[in-house]
Short mmCIF file of C-alpha atoms in Angstrom, two decimals:
data_model
loop_
_atom_site.label_atom_id
_atom_site.label_comp_id
_atom_site.label_asym_id
_atom_site.label_seq_id
_atom_site.Cartn_x
_atom_site.Cartn_y
_atom_site.Cartn_z
CA UNK A 60 -80.55 -112.62 -178.70
CA UNK A 61 -79.26 -111.37 -182.03
CA UNK A 62 -78.05 -107.80 -182.39
CA UNK A 63 -80.57 -105.55 -184.07
CA UNK A 64 -83.53 -107.83 -183.48
CA UNK A 65 -86.81 -105.92 -183.18
CA UNK A 66 -88.92 -105.99 -180.04
CA UNK A 67 -92.25 -104.19 -179.70
CA UNK A 68 -92.86 -101.69 -176.94
CA UNK A 69 -96.11 -102.20 -175.08
CA UNK A 70 -98.49 -100.07 -173.09
CA UNK A 71 -98.95 -101.04 -169.46
CA UNK A 72 -102.52 -101.96 -168.60
CA UNK A 73 -104.21 -100.93 -165.36
CA UNK A 74 -103.07 -103.99 -163.41
CA UNK A 75 -99.45 -103.56 -164.52
CA UNK A 76 -99.56 -99.87 -163.62
CA UNK A 77 -100.76 -100.64 -160.10
CA UNK A 78 -98.09 -103.29 -159.62
CA UNK A 79 -95.27 -101.12 -160.97
CA UNK A 80 -96.19 -98.12 -158.80
CA UNK A 81 -94.07 -99.32 -155.90
CA UNK A 82 -90.87 -97.51 -154.79
CA UNK A 83 -88.75 -100.66 -154.47
CA UNK A 84 -89.91 -102.12 -157.78
CA UNK A 85 -89.16 -98.86 -159.54
CA UNK A 86 -85.67 -98.82 -158.02
CA UNK A 87 -85.04 -102.46 -158.99
CA UNK A 88 -86.10 -101.67 -162.55
CA UNK A 89 -83.78 -98.63 -162.63
CA UNK A 90 -80.83 -100.70 -161.43
CA UNK A 91 -81.42 -103.43 -164.02
CA UNK A 92 -81.79 -100.79 -166.71
CA UNK A 93 -78.59 -98.99 -165.77
CA UNK A 94 -76.31 -101.87 -164.76
CA UNK A 95 -77.69 -104.79 -166.74
CA UNK A 96 -78.74 -108.27 -165.57
CA UNK A 97 -78.47 -109.10 -161.87
CA UNK A 98 -79.60 -111.62 -159.29
CA UNK A 99 -81.93 -111.12 -156.34
CA UNK A 100 -78.88 -111.37 -154.09
CA UNK A 101 -76.93 -108.75 -156.03
CA UNK A 102 -79.86 -106.36 -156.01
CA UNK A 103 -80.45 -106.95 -152.30
CA UNK A 104 -76.88 -105.83 -151.60
CA UNK A 105 -77.31 -102.65 -153.63
CA UNK A 106 -80.65 -101.82 -152.03
CA UNK A 107 -79.95 -102.80 -148.43
CA UNK A 108 -82.79 -105.33 -148.57
CA UNK A 109 -82.99 -109.03 -147.84
CA UNK A 110 -82.98 -111.47 -150.73
CA UNK A 111 -86.52 -112.62 -149.99
CA UNK A 112 -87.83 -109.09 -150.55
CA UNK A 113 -85.98 -108.54 -153.82
CA UNK A 114 -87.00 -112.02 -155.06
CA UNK A 115 -90.65 -111.22 -154.41
CA UNK A 116 -90.53 -107.89 -156.22
CA UNK A 117 -88.61 -109.40 -159.13
CA UNK A 118 -91.34 -112.01 -159.55
CA UNK A 119 -93.98 -109.28 -159.51
CA UNK A 120 -92.15 -107.31 -162.20
CA UNK A 121 -91.81 -110.49 -164.26
CA UNK A 122 -95.49 -111.34 -163.81
CA UNK A 123 -96.39 -108.17 -165.71
CA UNK A 124 -93.72 -108.59 -168.37
CA UNK A 125 -91.42 -105.80 -167.17
CA UNK A 126 -88.42 -108.09 -166.72
CA UNK A 127 -87.43 -111.62 -167.69
CA UNK A 128 -84.91 -114.31 -166.77
CA UNK A 129 -81.60 -114.31 -168.67
CA UNK A 130 -81.12 -118.11 -168.85
CA UNK A 131 -77.67 -117.91 -170.46
CA UNK A 132 -76.25 -116.19 -167.35
CA UNK A 133 -77.50 -118.30 -164.46
CA UNK A 134 -75.81 -121.31 -162.92
CA UNK A 135 -77.79 -123.99 -161.12
CA UNK A 136 -80.65 -122.37 -159.26
CA UNK A 137 -79.15 -118.90 -159.63
CA UNK A 138 -81.36 -116.61 -161.71
CA UNK A 139 -80.24 -113.48 -163.49
CA UNK A 140 -82.97 -110.99 -164.35
CA UNK A 141 -82.92 -108.42 -167.13
CA UNK A 142 -85.19 -105.74 -168.57
CA UNK A 143 -87.63 -107.12 -171.14
CA UNK A 144 -86.55 -105.73 -174.54
CA UNK A 145 -88.83 -103.25 -176.26
CA UNK A 146 -89.70 -100.98 -173.37
CA UNK A 147 -93.12 -99.76 -172.39
CA UNK A 148 -95.31 -96.69 -172.08
CA UNK A 149 -97.75 -95.49 -169.46
CA UNK A 150 -100.91 -95.69 -171.51
CA UNK A 151 -103.90 -97.32 -169.81
CA UNK A 152 -107.13 -97.01 -171.71
CA UNK A 153 -109.45 -94.13 -170.86
CA UNK A 154 -112.01 -96.73 -169.80
CA UNK A 155 -109.55 -98.34 -167.37
CA UNK A 156 -108.48 -95.00 -165.91
CA UNK A 157 -112.01 -93.71 -165.60
CA UNK A 158 -113.44 -96.68 -163.72
CA UNK A 159 -110.36 -97.63 -161.70
CA UNK A 160 -109.26 -94.89 -159.26
CA UNK A 161 -106.34 -97.06 -158.12
CA UNK A 162 -105.00 -97.17 -161.67
CA UNK A 163 -105.34 -93.39 -161.95
CA UNK A 164 -103.47 -92.95 -158.64
CA UNK A 165 -100.77 -95.37 -159.81
CA UNK A 166 -100.33 -93.41 -163.04
CA UNK A 167 -99.95 -90.17 -161.04
CA UNK A 168 -97.33 -91.87 -158.84
CA UNK A 169 -95.40 -93.17 -161.86
CA UNK A 170 -95.50 -89.81 -163.64
CA UNK A 171 -94.17 -88.08 -160.52
CA UNK A 172 -91.39 -90.66 -160.31
CA UNK A 173 -90.61 -90.14 -163.99
CA UNK A 174 -90.15 -86.41 -163.34
CA UNK A 175 -87.86 -87.24 -160.39
CA UNK A 176 -85.82 -89.71 -162.41
CA UNK A 177 -85.35 -87.37 -165.33
CA UNK A 178 -84.29 -84.53 -163.06
CA UNK A 179 -81.77 -86.81 -161.34
CA UNK A 180 -80.37 -88.02 -164.67
CA UNK A 181 -80.05 -84.50 -166.07
CA UNK A 182 -78.28 -83.38 -162.90
CA UNK A 183 -75.98 -86.38 -162.98
CA UNK A 184 -74.87 -85.67 -166.55
CA UNK A 185 -74.49 -81.94 -165.89
CA UNK A 186 -72.18 -82.71 -162.97
CA UNK A 187 -70.21 -85.26 -165.03
CA UNK A 188 -69.51 -82.98 -168.01
CA UNK A 189 -66.22 -81.68 -166.63
CA UNK A 190 -64.66 -85.15 -166.39
CA UNK A 191 -66.39 -87.01 -169.24
CA UNK A 192 -64.35 -88.08 -172.32
CA UNK A 193 -64.48 -85.51 -175.10
CA UNK A 194 -66.25 -87.83 -177.55
CA UNK A 195 -69.09 -88.33 -175.07
CA UNK A 196 -69.32 -84.59 -174.37
CA UNK A 197 -69.79 -84.05 -178.10
CA UNK A 198 -72.30 -86.92 -178.33
CA UNK A 199 -74.43 -85.69 -175.43
CA UNK A 200 -76.71 -82.69 -175.61
CA UNK A 201 -79.28 -80.58 -173.82
CA UNK A 202 -82.06 -79.24 -176.02
CA UNK A 203 -85.33 -77.40 -175.66
CA UNK A 204 -87.66 -76.02 -178.32
CA UNK A 205 -90.76 -73.89 -177.88
CA UNK A 206 -93.14 -74.35 -180.82
CA UNK A 207 -96.55 -73.12 -181.96
CA UNK A 208 -98.32 -76.21 -183.27
CA UNK A 209 -101.76 -77.69 -183.78
CA UNK A 210 -102.65 -80.96 -182.00
CA UNK A 211 -102.25 -82.79 -185.31
CA UNK A 212 -98.80 -81.31 -185.87
CA UNK A 213 -97.71 -82.14 -182.31
CA UNK A 214 -98.91 -85.72 -182.80
CA UNK A 215 -96.99 -85.99 -186.09
CA UNK A 216 -93.86 -84.62 -184.39
CA UNK A 217 -94.10 -87.23 -181.63
CA UNK A 218 -94.60 -90.07 -184.10
CA UNK A 219 -91.64 -89.02 -186.26
CA UNK A 220 -89.25 -88.63 -183.32
CA UNK A 221 -90.37 -91.96 -181.85
CA UNK A 222 -89.64 -93.64 -185.19
CA UNK A 223 -86.04 -92.42 -184.95
CA UNK A 224 -85.76 -93.52 -181.32
CA UNK A 225 -87.22 -96.91 -182.21
CA UNK A 226 -84.50 -97.41 -184.81
CA UNK A 227 -81.80 -97.00 -182.16
CA UNK A 228 -83.77 -98.99 -179.60
CA UNK A 229 -83.72 -101.93 -182.01
CA UNK A 230 -79.93 -101.63 -182.22
CA UNK A 231 -79.72 -101.57 -178.43
CA UNK A 232 -82.23 -104.21 -177.38
CA UNK A 233 -80.86 -107.63 -176.60
CA UNK A 234 -77.16 -106.78 -176.78
CA UNK A 235 -74.42 -105.94 -174.35
CA UNK A 236 -72.74 -102.54 -174.39
CA UNK A 237 -70.70 -102.44 -177.63
CA UNK A 238 -66.96 -101.72 -177.64
CA UNK A 239 -66.46 -98.04 -176.92
CA UNK A 240 -70.14 -97.66 -176.10
CA UNK A 241 -72.02 -96.85 -172.95
CA UNK A 242 -75.42 -96.52 -171.32
CA UNK A 243 -77.21 -93.64 -173.05
CA UNK A 244 -80.49 -92.19 -171.77
CA UNK A 245 -82.71 -90.17 -174.13
CA UNK A 246 -85.41 -87.89 -172.74
CA UNK A 247 -88.19 -86.85 -175.10
CA UNK A 248 -91.32 -84.98 -174.06
CA UNK A 249 -94.02 -83.12 -175.92
CA UNK A 250 -95.72 -80.88 -173.35
CA UNK A 251 -98.81 -78.95 -174.57
CA UNK A 252 -98.50 -76.40 -171.76
CA UNK A 253 -101.04 -74.03 -173.29
CA UNK A 254 -103.73 -76.67 -173.85
CA UNK A 255 -105.70 -75.76 -170.71
CA UNK A 256 -105.21 -72.01 -170.97
CA UNK A 257 -103.19 -71.97 -167.73
CA UNK A 258 -100.28 -69.56 -167.54
CA UNK A 259 -97.31 -69.64 -165.18
CA UNK A 260 -97.57 -67.22 -162.31
CA UNK A 261 -95.49 -64.05 -162.60
CA UNK A 262 -92.63 -63.92 -160.11
CA UNK A 263 -93.38 -61.76 -157.11
#
């Protein structure tokens, strides 16, 4: 794939949500995202699973477009799998969520796992700061802003930030780590915590 080529992110439908909401599939996806293309055998070794199990879950991820074969890497019958460029979002339609309790449960499961993953990644970087190269310490950041916005303003904020992220995603998709580069994770959330009128409990 050519560097800088554009790939469109897609929203997972109800069936894809239900398939993805599986602990081993989530872990396989994380490993491919972090380490790059791998085989069922390589993933089995990392996960302590047999190759038959990882092969099955790889096929399920591929069936819903989450991953794809990297044909330039395999030899003979050996298949390397990689993340499908473009990424995805958890955005089933309201109709799907409303009439499909399994899809709603899957979305809850995936959101909980997203919280877990982000916490683990933040902790990992916090613990690595003391031994990371100086240029990466300067490049990384922790940031939080508390704003008073209307729903329309919050929506505009999300769209503008996602446009910036999409620019760098297009640089990243379909290429290997560039010289001097690395695997960079960006967390971005817009959390309308006051939307329901709930307030955090005061400490005892």
